[in-house]
Amino acid sequence: MVAKTPTRTQVGIIGAGPAGLVLGELLADAGIDNVILESRDRQYVESRVRAGVLEQATVELLDKHGLSANVHAHGLVHDGVYLQFHGERHHIDMRRLTGGRTITVYGQQELVRDLIAHRLQTGKELLFEAEAVSLSGMQWGGDPVIKFRHGGVERRLACRVIAGCDGFHGVSRRSIPAQDITTFSREFPYAWLGILAEVAPSSNELVYSFHESGFALLSMRSPSVSRLYLQVPPGEEIADWPDERIWSELEVRLATPGWNLERGPVIEKSITPMRSFVAEPLRHGSLFLAGDSGHIVPPTGAKGLNLAIADVKVLAEALAAWFSSGDESGLDAYSPTCLKRIWNAQNFSTTMTSLMHLDPAADPFSLRIQRALQRFTVENLNAMSALADNYVGPPFDSPLQEGGKR
Ligand code: FAS
Ligand code: PHB
């Protein structure tokens, strides 16, 4: 029997990325009916190689909702990271500096795969190849409707609230009238070339390296799969980067005495532009933007995925209060609450990016200032503590102060 396409729900979620999928679980656990519309097919969504670092607060939220079995079975808990400058590698012991907080390395595509499997196994609505094309009735108290295309037919999903979890290029943010939204953005003068390689990581923890040829990052996905990145000029074509050139450049930029980089078959490679972006406010009547639809951070701080999950935690709690008692205070506070964490993450990610990347337009004076800041960061305990605090991220319910300090 072909399942009937839903026409009504309490919360219409656009997008089956981390934001939409986690939101769907949190709402279901609060007894709130929801439908996820995803424009791509399942295979595409589950194969996108993206983020790799989960903050402790993210893992704790997944624990609370029974979504973290594979994270604990296959994720790699790391106490720290290495910062490397001109061949000198320095360990930042985040567990010690933050009083016991850690990060978990676990690929976003694995997390998305886990969340999709859980949603389908528990019988919740998730429509693939269902592209939302327009939103209407979004004024608060109106009748929100998502028009979407599914199975070659234009359909309508009536809902009380719409969650725009459709990423930077989605339809949600673009549905807000220009006079009702303000955007802030910055394009960086470089991009990231990323590879996934079937080879054991050549370091026990992540290595962020500044080199006069450019930035490099050594990360991983498992004891047998490495994830590595190179700073490249914006607009580079992946076709101009054969595997040999990538490995040679990684070896140069990550070199440190007595260490070598193991190579292996490259199973995926792509180039991602680097930008910062924030839309304010994140709410427009019955439409709530969450995750990349509302903000983009440079990946240097490993914040994108974690911010998306932080947004939907705030949104789910606010919606639970509204649906259960009509209390709108959480919904009114959604945008300012999330924006405080978002701008803090922007600050950290932008700072980390400038600290670790070679600005092609930097003059000799600026390069000396950057070198002084790099030294200060790994020699001054307060600077290291601030970096550690920001990198592992604050607990979700902490009164976040500027600069990441609780
Ligand atoms: P997503 O973009 O993940 O999901 C949005 C979903 O909505 C997609 O599945 C899309 O198909 C769907 N959609 C779009 N329009 C739609 C429509 N009209 N109708 C229905 N569905 C629609 N972050 C890090 O922390 N570390 C990293 O290393 C890192 N690397 C990245 C590399 C790349 C190439 C990219 C693009 C991002 C990277 N990020 C990284 C950031 C990334 O992880 C995001 O923060 C994360 O995917 C945000 O999740 P969502 O907000 O759910 O958005
Ligand atoms: C990753 O493993 O994909 C990763 C890790 C740390 C970052 C960015 C990406 O800052």
Short mmCIF file of C-alpha atoms and ligand atoms in Angstrom, two decimals:
data_model
loop_
_atom_site.label_atom_id
_atom_site.label_comp_id
_atom_site.label_asym_id
_atom_site.label_seq_id
_atom_site.Cartn_x
_atom_site.Cartn_y
_atom_site.Cartn_z
CA MET A 1 0.00 0.00 0.00
CA VAL A 2 1.49 3.42 -0.92
CA ALA A 3 1.70 5.70 2.14
CA LYS A 4 -0.53 8.77 1.88
CA THR A 5 1.42 12.05 1.50
CA PRO A 6 0.74 14.18 4.61
CA THR A 7 -1.26 17.38 4.11
CA ARG A 8 -1.26 18.73 7.70
CA THR A 9 1.06 18.68 10.72
CA GLN A 10 1.95 20.84 13.70
CA VAL A 11 5.52 21.65 12.59
CA GLY A 12 6.61 21.51 8.95
CA ILE A 13 10.41 20.99 8.82
CA ILE A 14 12.19 21.86 5.57
CA GLY A 15 15.47 19.96 5.23
CA ALA A 16 16.86 16.62 6.46
CA GLY A 17 20.31 17.81 7.49
CA PRO A 18 21.47 17.74 11.13
CA ALA A 19 19.18 20.67 12.06
CA GLY A 20 15.98 19.23 10.58
CA LEU A 21 16.61 15.67 11.70
CA VAL A 22 17.51 16.53 15.30
CA LEU A 23 14.61 19.00 15.54
CA GLY A 24 12.24 16.27 14.34
CA GLU A 25 13.42 13.97 17.14
CA LEU A 26 13.22 16.60 19.87
CA LEU A 27 9.69 17.60 18.80
CA ALA A 28 8.53 13.98 18.60
CA ASP A 29 9.89 13.36 22.11
CA ALA A 30 7.77 16.34 23.24
CA GLY A 31 4.70 14.81 21.58
CA ILE A 32 4.66 17.38 18.76
CA ASP A 33 3.69 16.04 15.34
CA ASN A 34 6.12 17.01 12.57
CA VAL A 35 6.91 16.23 8.93
CA ILE A 36 10.33 16.60 7.30
CA LEU A 37 10.50 17.54 3.61
CA GLU A 38 13.87 16.84 1.96
CA SER A 39 14.55 17.88 -1.63
CA ARG A 40 17.26 15.33 -2.37
CA ASP A 41 17.17 11.54 -2.29
CA ARG A 42 18.31 9.50 0.70
CA GLN A 43 21.52 8.28 -0.92
CA TYR A 44 22.64 11.85 -1.73
CA VAL A 45 21.87 13.18 1.75
CA GLU A 46 23.69 10.32 3.45
CA SER A 47 26.77 10.60 1.22
CA ARG A 48 27.58 14.31 1.69
CA VAL A 49 30.98 14.52 3.43
CA ARG A 50 30.98 17.56 5.72
CA ALA A 51 31.65 18.25 9.39
CA GLY A 52 33.55 16.00 11.71
CA VAL A 53 33.65 17.40 15.27
CA LEU A 54 30.86 17.17 17.89
CA GLU A 55 30.97 19.42 20.95
CA GLN A 56 30.36 17.74 24.30
CA ALA A 57 27.01 19.53 24.62
CA THR A 58 25.95 18.08 21.26
CA VAL A 59 26.83 14.54 22.35
CA GLU A 60 25.02 15.04 25.65
CA LEU A 61 21.88 16.17 23.81
CA LEU A 62 22.04 13.13 21.52
CA ASP A 63 22.52 10.95 24.65
CA LYS A 64 19.42 12.43 26.26
CA HIS A 65 17.28 11.53 23.24
CA GLY A 66 18.70 8.06 22.63
CA LEU A 67 20.45 9.07 19.40
CA SER A 68 24.11 8.52 20.28
CA ALA A 69 24.70 4.74 20.27
CA ASN A 70 26.92 4.87 17.16
CA VAL A 71 28.63 8.07 18.29
CA HIS A 72 29.84 6.20 21.38
CA ALA A 73 30.56 2.99 19.47
CA HIS A 74 32.55 4.59 16.63
CA GLY A 75 33.29 8.20 17.59
CA LEU A 76 36.77 9.21 18.76
CA VAL A 77 36.87 11.16 22.03
CA HIS A 78 39.73 13.66 21.95
CA ASP A 79 41.19 15.53 24.91
CA GLY A 80 42.87 18.17 22.78
CA VAL A 81 44.13 19.47 19.47
CA TYR A 82 47.54 20.48 18.09
CA LEU A 83 48.31 23.96 16.79
CA GLN A 84 51.39 24.05 14.58
CA PHE A 85 53.27 27.11 13.40
CA HIS A 86 56.32 26.99 11.09
CA GLY A 87 56.90 23.33 11.94
CA GLU A 88 56.53 23.69 15.75
CA ARG A 89 53.64 21.52 17.00
CA HIS A 90 51.96 22.54 20.28
CA HIS A 91 49.35 20.47 22.16
CA ILE A 92 46.33 22.26 23.60
CA ASP A 93 45.04 20.00 26.40
CA MET A 94 41.38 21.04 26.32
CA ARG A 95 40.22 18.46 28.87
CA ARG A 96 42.62 19.91 31.48
CA LEU A 97 42.01 23.54 30.50
CA THR A 98 38.20 23.25 30.59
CA GLY A 99 37.85 21.11 33.70
CA GLY A 100 37.08 17.87 31.87
CA ARG A 101 35.23 18.81 28.66
CA THR A 102 36.15 17.02 25.43
CA ILE A 103 35.21 16.78 21.73
CA THR A 104 34.13 13.71 19.78
CA VAL A 105 35.26 13.17 16.19
CA TYR A 106 32.36 11.61 14.30
CA GLY A 107 31.49 12.35 10.67
CA GLN A 108 28.37 14.39 9.92
CA GLN A 109 27.38 11.90 7.24
CA GLU A 110 27.43 9.10 9.81
CA LEU A 111 25.29 11.18 12.19
CA VAL A 112 22.81 12.00 9.41
CA ARG A 113 22.68 8.30 8.49
CA ASP A 114 21.96 7.38 12.14
CA LEU A 115 19.23 10.04 12.46
CA ILE A 116 17.49 9.04 9.22
CA ALA A 117 17.52 5.36 10.21
CA HIS A 118 16.10 6.22 13.64
CA ARG A 119 13.37 8.42 12.17
CA LEU A 120 12.25 5.82 9.66
CA GLN A 121 12.47 2.95 12.19
CA THR A 122 10.22 4.91 14.56
CA GLY A 123 7.65 5.57 11.84
CA LYS A 124 7.96 9.36 11.60
CA GLU A 125 7.22 11.24 8.35
CA LEU A 126 10.30 11.98 6.21
CA LEU A 127 9.70 12.63 2.52
CA PHE A 128 12.71 12.48 0.22
CA GLU A 129 12.71 14.19 -3.19
CA ALA A 130 10.15 16.59 -1.75
CA GLU A 131 11.34 20.10 -2.62
CA ALA A 132 9.67 22.99 -0.79
CA VAL A 133 9.03 25.65 -3.44
CA SER A 134 7.14 28.38 -1.57
CA LEU A 135 5.88 29.33 1.89
CA SER A 136 2.72 31.34 2.64
CA GLY A 137 0.58 32.45 5.59
CA MET A 138 3.64 33.04 7.76
CA GLN A 139 2.25 36.03 9.68
CA TRP A 140 1.93 34.98 13.32
CA GLY A 141 -1.57 33.60 13.95
CA GLY A 142 -2.03 32.96 10.20
CA ASP A 143 -2.25 29.62 8.43
CA PRO A 144 1.25 28.67 7.30
CA VAL A 145 1.43 26.44 4.22
CA ILE A 146 4.47 24.87 2.56
CA LYS A 147 4.00 24.21 -1.13
CA PHE A 148 6.27 21.39 -2.28
CA ARG A 149 6.90 19.17 -5.28
CA HIS A 150 6.81 15.43 -4.68
CA GLY A 151 6.36 12.61 -7.15
CA GLY A 152 5.96 15.13 -9.95
CA VAL A 153 2.94 16.67 -8.24
CA GLU A 154 2.65 20.04 -6.45
CA ARG A 155 1.38 19.45 -2.93
CA ARG A 156 0.59 21.53 0.20
CA LEU A 157 1.52 20.93 3.83
CA ALA A 158 -0.55 23.00 6.25
CA CYS A 159 1.18 23.56 9.61
CA ARG A 160 1.13 25.72 12.74
CA VAL A 161 4.87 26.49 12.49
CA ILE A 162 7.51 26.16 9.75
CA ALA A 163 11.13 25.29 10.65
CA GLY A 164 13.52 26.44 7.91
CA CYS A 165 16.30 23.85 8.26
CA ASP A 166 17.11 23.96 4.54
CA GLY A 167 20.67 25.22 4.63
CA PHE A 168 22.31 28.27 3.08
CA HIS A 169 20.77 27.80 -0.36
CA GLY A 170 17.30 26.79 0.81
CA VAL A 171 13.94 28.46 0.14
CA SER A 172 13.14 29.53 3.74
CA ARG A 173 15.38 32.57 4.22
CA ARG A 174 14.60 33.71 0.68
CA SER A 175 10.87 33.68 1.56
CA ILE A 176 11.33 36.51 4.10
CA PRO A 177 10.67 39.98 2.63
CA ALA A 178 13.94 41.91 2.25
CA GLN A 179 12.74 44.71 4.52
CA ASP A 180 12.18 42.21 7.36
CA ILE A 181 15.66 40.68 7.45
CA THR A 182 19.24 41.97 7.76
CA THR A 183 22.23 39.90 6.67
CA PHE A 184 25.89 40.18 7.64
CA SER A 185 28.56 38.42 5.61
CA ARG A 186 32.25 38.14 4.93
CA GLU A 187 33.96 36.23 2.09
CA PHE A 188 37.46 34.99 2.95
CA PRO A 189 40.28 35.20 0.34
CA TYR A 190 40.71 31.42 0.35
CA ALA A 191 38.79 28.12 0.23
CA TRP A 192 39.27 24.63 1.70
CA LEU A 193 40.18 21.62 -0.41
CA GLY A 194 39.13 18.53 1.59
CA ILE A 195 39.96 14.86 1.05
CA LEU A 196 38.78 11.63 2.64
CA ALA A 197 41.52 8.96 2.46
CA GLU A 198 41.61 5.28 3.41
CA VAL A 199 44.69 5.53 5.60
CA ALA A 200 45.24 5.55 9.36
CA PRO A 201 45.49 9.10 10.70
CA SER A 202 49.12 10.17 11.18
CA SER A 203 48.26 11.87 14.48
CA ASN A 204 46.24 10.84 17.54
CA GLU A 205 44.42 14.19 17.55
CA LEU A 206 43.62 16.98 15.06
CA VAL A 207 46.52 19.12 13.79
CA TYR A 208 45.82 22.71 12.66
CA SER A 209 48.94 23.95 10.89
CA PHE A 210 50.00 27.43 9.67
CA HIS A 211 52.71 27.40 7.01
CA GLU A 212 54.07 30.09 4.71
CA SER A 213 52.52 28.12 1.83
CA GLY A 214 49.13 28.11 3.54
CA PHE A 215 46.97 26.37 6.14
CA ALA A 216 46.50 22.59 6.47
CA LEU A 217 44.35 20.50 8.80
CA LEU A 218 44.79 16.84 9.67
CA SER A 219 41.57 15.31 10.94
CA MET A 220 40.08 11.85 10.82
CA ARG A 221 36.88 9.77 10.73
CA SER A 222 38.06 6.45 12.23
CA PRO A 223 41.31 4.56 13.05
CA SER A 224 41.52 3.73 9.32
CA VAL A 225 40.09 6.84 7.60
CA SER A 226 41.74 10.27 7.51
CA ARG A 227 40.13 13.61 6.69
CA LEU A 228 42.57 16.33 5.56
CA TYR A 229 42.22 19.89 4.29
CA LEU A 230 44.37 22.42 2.45
CA GLN A 231 43.91 26.17 2.11
CA VAL A 232 43.63 26.96 -1.62
CA PRO A 233 42.83 30.18 -3.53
CA PRO A 234 39.08 30.82 -3.97
CA GLY A 235 37.71 29.53 -7.28
CA GLU A 236 40.24 26.67 -7.54
CA GLU A 237 39.09 23.71 -9.66
CA ILE A 238 39.41 20.25 -8.07
CA ALA A 239 40.55 18.97 -11.47
CA ASP A 240 43.76 20.99 -10.96
CA TRP A 241 44.53 19.03 -7.80
CA PRO A 242 45.56 15.43 -8.58
CA ASP A 243 46.11 13.26 -5.49
CA GLU A 244 49.92 13.50 -5.75
CA ARG A 245 49.81 17.31 -5.64
CA ILE A 246 47.47 17.22 -2.63
CA TRP A 247 49.63 14.79 -0.66
CA SER A 248 52.85 16.67 -1.47
CA GLU A 249 51.34 19.96 -0.31
CA LEU A 250 49.95 18.37 2.86
CA GLU A 251 53.40 16.93 3.63
CA VAL A 252 55.04 20.34 3.27
CA ARG A 253 52.49 22.20 5.39
CA LEU A 254 52.17 19.59 8.16
CA ALA A 255 55.90 18.70 8.37
CA THR A 256 57.46 18.70 11.84
CA PRO A 257 60.77 17.06 12.90
CA GLY A 258 60.57 13.26 13.38
CA TRP A 259 57.08 12.90 11.91
CA ASN A 260 55.76 11.80 8.51
CA LEU A 261 52.40 11.77 6.83
CA GLU A 262 51.02 8.37 5.80
CA ARG A 263 49.31 8.36 2.40
CA GLY A 264 46.42 6.21 1.15
CA PRO A 265 43.72 6.01 -1.52
CA VAL A 266 41.69 9.24 -1.77
CA ILE A 267 37.99 8.26 -1.76
CA GLU A 268 36.47 11.75 -1.88
CA LYS A 269 37.72 15.27 -2.59
CA SER A 270 35.97 18.63 -2.88
CA ILE A 271 36.54 22.37 -2.53
CA THR A 272 34.39 24.51 -0.22
CA PRO A 273 34.37 28.31 -0.33
CA MET A 274 34.96 30.00 3.02
CA ARG A 275 32.45 32.53 4.24
CA SER A 276 30.80 33.96 7.35
CA PHE A 277 27.09 34.79 7.25
CA VAL A 278 24.38 35.67 9.76
CA ALA A 279 20.73 36.57 9.14
CA GLU A 280 18.85 38.63 11.74
CA PRO A 281 16.30 37.98 13.08
CA LEU A 282 16.00 34.19 12.80
CA ARG A 283 12.23 34.37 13.16
CA HIS A 284 9.61 35.74 10.77
CA GLY A 285 6.15 35.14 12.26
CA SER A 286 5.56 31.38 12.11
CA LEU A 287 8.85 30.73 10.24
CA PHE A 288 11.94 29.90 12.30
CA LEU A 289 15.37 29.64 10.64
CA ALA A 290 17.72 27.06 12.19
CA GLY A 291 21.23 25.96 11.19
CA ASP A 292 22.87 26.98 7.94
CA SER A 293 19.67 28.64 6.67
CA GLY A 294 20.38 31.34 9.27
CA HIS A 295 24.15 31.33 9.57
CA ILE A 296 27.41 30.05 8.15
CA VAL A 297 30.71 29.99 10.03
CA PRO A 298 34.15 29.24 8.56
CA PRO A 299 34.82 25.53 9.35
CA THR A 300 38.10 26.32 11.15
CA GLY A 301 36.29 26.42 14.48
CA ALA A 302 34.31 23.17 13.81
CA LYS A 303 31.13 25.02 14.80
CA GLY A 304 28.65 24.74 11.88
CA LEU A 305 27.07 21.44 12.76
CA ASN A 306 27.11 22.16 16.51
CA LEU A 307 25.45 25.56 16.07
CA ALA A 308 22.69 23.94 14.00
CA ILE A 309 21.95 21.52 16.84
CA ALA A 310 22.14 24.29 19.44
CA ASP A 311 19.51 26.26 17.46
CA VAL A 312 17.04 23.40 17.30
CA LYS A 313 17.41 22.62 20.98
CA VAL A 314 16.28 26.17 21.77
CA LEU A 315 13.50 25.98 19.18
CA ALA A 316 12.17 22.60 20.35
CA GLU A 317 11.96 23.75 23.97
CA ALA A 318 10.18 26.95 22.92
CA LEU A 319 7.69 25.07 20.75
CA ALA A 320 7.01 22.52 23.50
CA ALA A 321 6.10 25.35 25.88
CA TRP A 322 3.88 27.03 23.29
CA PHE A 323 2.03 23.92 22.16
CA SER A 324 1.49 22.72 25.74
CA SER A 325 0.51 25.97 27.46
CA GLY A 326 0.34 28.75 24.88
CA ASP A 327 3.42 30.35 26.46
CA GLU A 328 5.05 32.34 23.62
CA SER A 329 8.01 33.67 25.63
CA GLY A 330 10.40 31.02 24.34
CA LEU A 331 9.39 31.70 20.74
CA ASP A 332 9.91 35.43 21.25
CA ALA A 333 13.34 34.72 22.76
CA TYR A 334 14.38 32.20 20.09
CA SER A 335 16.23 34.60 17.80
CA PRO A 336 18.14 36.64 20.43
CA THR A 337 19.02 33.47 22.38
CA CYS A 338 20.47 31.73 19.32
CA LEU A 339 22.14 34.86 17.94
CA LYS A 340 24.19 35.28 21.13
CA ARG A 341 25.72 31.79 20.66
CA ILE A 342 26.01 32.30 16.90
CA TRP A 343 27.93 35.56 17.13
CA ASN A 344 30.19 34.09 19.79
CA ALA A 345 30.92 31.18 17.43
CA GLN A 346 31.46 33.65 14.57
CA ASN A 347 33.97 35.50 16.71
CA PHE A 348 35.84 32.31 17.60
CA SER A 349 35.72 30.82 14.09
CA THR A 350 36.82 34.08 12.45
CA THR A 351 39.63 34.51 14.98
CA MET A 352 40.80 30.91 14.53
CA THR A 353 40.64 31.32 10.74
CA SER A 354 42.72 34.51 10.73
CA LEU A 355 45.21 33.01 13.19
CA MET A 356 45.81 29.88 11.13
CA HIS A 357 45.47 30.95 7.47
CA LEU A 358 47.90 32.78 5.20
CA ASP A 359 46.23 35.98 4.01
CA PRO A 360 47.43 36.43 0.42
CA ALA A 361 47.22 40.22 0.83
CA ALA A 362 49.10 40.36 4.16
CA ASP A 363 52.03 42.80 4.28
CA PRO A 364 55.25 41.90 6.20
CA PHE A 365 54.10 43.87 9.24
CA SER A 366 50.79 41.95 9.40
CA LEU A 367 52.67 38.64 9.11
CA ARG A 368 54.83 39.56 12.10
CA ILE A 369 51.73 40.50 14.11
CA GLN A 370 50.15 37.15 13.17
CA ARG A 371 53.32 35.34 14.27
CA ALA A 372 53.26 37.16 17.62
CA LEU A 373 49.61 36.19 18.13
CA GLN A 374 50.38 32.56 17.29
CA ARG A 375 53.18 32.48 19.87
CA PHE A 376 51.00 34.18 22.49
CA THR A 377 48.18 31.67 21.87
CA VAL A 378 50.35 28.65 22.71
CA GLU A 379 52.46 30.28 25.45
CA ASN A 380 49.85 32.17 27.48
CA LEU A 381 47.61 30.05 29.73
CA ASN A 382 44.65 32.44 29.51
CA ALA A 383 44.85 32.49 25.70
CA MET A 384 45.01 28.69 25.58
CA SER A 385 42.10 28.40 28.04
CA ALA A 386 39.96 30.77 25.97
CA LEU A 387 40.70 28.79 22.82
CA ALA A 388 39.94 25.50 24.59
CA ASP A 389 36.68 26.86 26.07
CA ASN A 390 35.50 28.07 22.68
CA TYR A 391 36.55 24.94 20.83
CA VAL A 392 34.81 22.42 23.12
CA GLY A 393 31.88 24.83 23.38
CA PRO A 394 29.78 25.88 26.37
CA PRO A 395 27.18 23.62 27.99
CA PHE A 396 23.81 24.27 26.33
CA ASP A 397 22.20 25.74 29.43
CA SER A 398 25.11 27.90 30.58
CA PRO A 399 24.74 31.68 30.75
CA LEU A 400 27.08 32.20 27.80
CA GLN A 401 29.26 35.27 28.16
CA GLU A 402 31.05 36.90 25.24
CA GLY A 403 34.28 35.12 24.34
CA GLY A 404 32.94 31.72 25.25
CA LYS A 405 33.63 32.03 29.01
CA ARG A 406 30.92 30.70 31.32
P1 FAS B 1 22.38 21.28 5.74
O1 FAS B 1 22.83 22.12 4.57
O2 FAS B 1 23.27 20.20 6.25
O3 FAS B 1 20.98 20.61 5.41
C1 FAS B 1 19.96 21.31 4.71
C2 FAS B 1 19.10 20.27 4.01
O4 FAS B 1 17.99 20.94 3.41
C3 FAS B 1 19.84 19.56 2.89
O5 FAS B 1 19.69 18.17 3.00
C4 FAS B 1 19.19 20.08 1.61
O6 FAS B 1 19.15 19.10 0.59
C5 FAS B 1 17.79 20.42 2.11
N1 FAS B 1 17.07 21.43 1.32
C6 FAS B 1 17.59 22.56 0.79
N2 FAS B 1 16.61 23.25 0.15
C7 FAS B 1 15.45 22.54 0.29
C8 FAS B 1 14.11 22.71 -0.16
N3 FAS B 1 13.76 23.77 -0.88
N4 FAS B 1 13.19 21.76 0.17
C9 FAS B 1 13.54 20.69 0.90
N5 FAS B 1 14.80 20.45 1.34
C10 FAS B 1 15.74 21.37 1.03
N6 FAS B 1 30.83 22.36 9.67
C11 FAS B 1 31.73 21.97 10.60
O7 FAS B 1 31.46 22.13 11.79
N7 FAS B 1 32.94 21.41 10.24
C12 FAS B 1 33.25 21.18 8.91
O8 FAS B 1 34.30 20.66 8.59
C13 FAS B 1 32.32 21.52 7.90
N8 FAS B 1 32.58 21.25 6.59
C14 FAS B 1 31.65 21.60 5.63
C15 FAS B 1 31.86 21.29 4.26
C16 FAS B 1 30.91 21.66 3.30
C17 FAS B 1 31.15 21.30 1.84
C18 FAS B 1 29.74 22.34 3.68
C19 FAS B 1 28.73 22.78 2.64
C20 FAS B 1 29.50 22.62 5.02
C21 FAS B 1 30.46 22.24 6.01
N9 FAS B 1 30.24 22.48 7.38
C22 FAS B 1 31.12 22.13 8.34
C23 FAS B 1 29.04 23.08 7.82
C24 FAS B 1 27.98 22.03 7.85
O9 FAS B 1 28.40 20.97 8.62
C25 FAS B 1 26.72 22.69 8.31
O10 FAS B 1 26.95 23.50 9.45
C26 FAS B 1 25.64 21.69 8.62
O11 FAS B 1 25.45 20.90 7.48
C27 FAS B 1 24.38 22.49 8.99
O12 FAS B 1 23.32 21.63 9.00
P2 FAS B 1 21.87 22.10 8.49
O13 FAS B 1 21.58 23.45 9.01
O14 FAS B 1 20.97 20.98 8.79
O15 FAS B 1 22.03 22.34 6.92
C1 PHB B 2 36.61 17.56 10.02
O1 PHB B 2 37.05 16.54 10.58
O2 PHB B 2 35.91 17.51 8.96
C2 PHB B 2 36.90 18.91 10.61
C3 PHB B 2 37.50 18.99 11.84
C4 PHB B 2 37.76 20.25 12.39
C5 PHB B 2 37.43 21.38 11.67
C6 PHB B 2 36.82 21.28 10.42
C7 PHB B 2 36.57 20.05 9.87
O3 PHB B 2 37.69 22.60 12.20
#
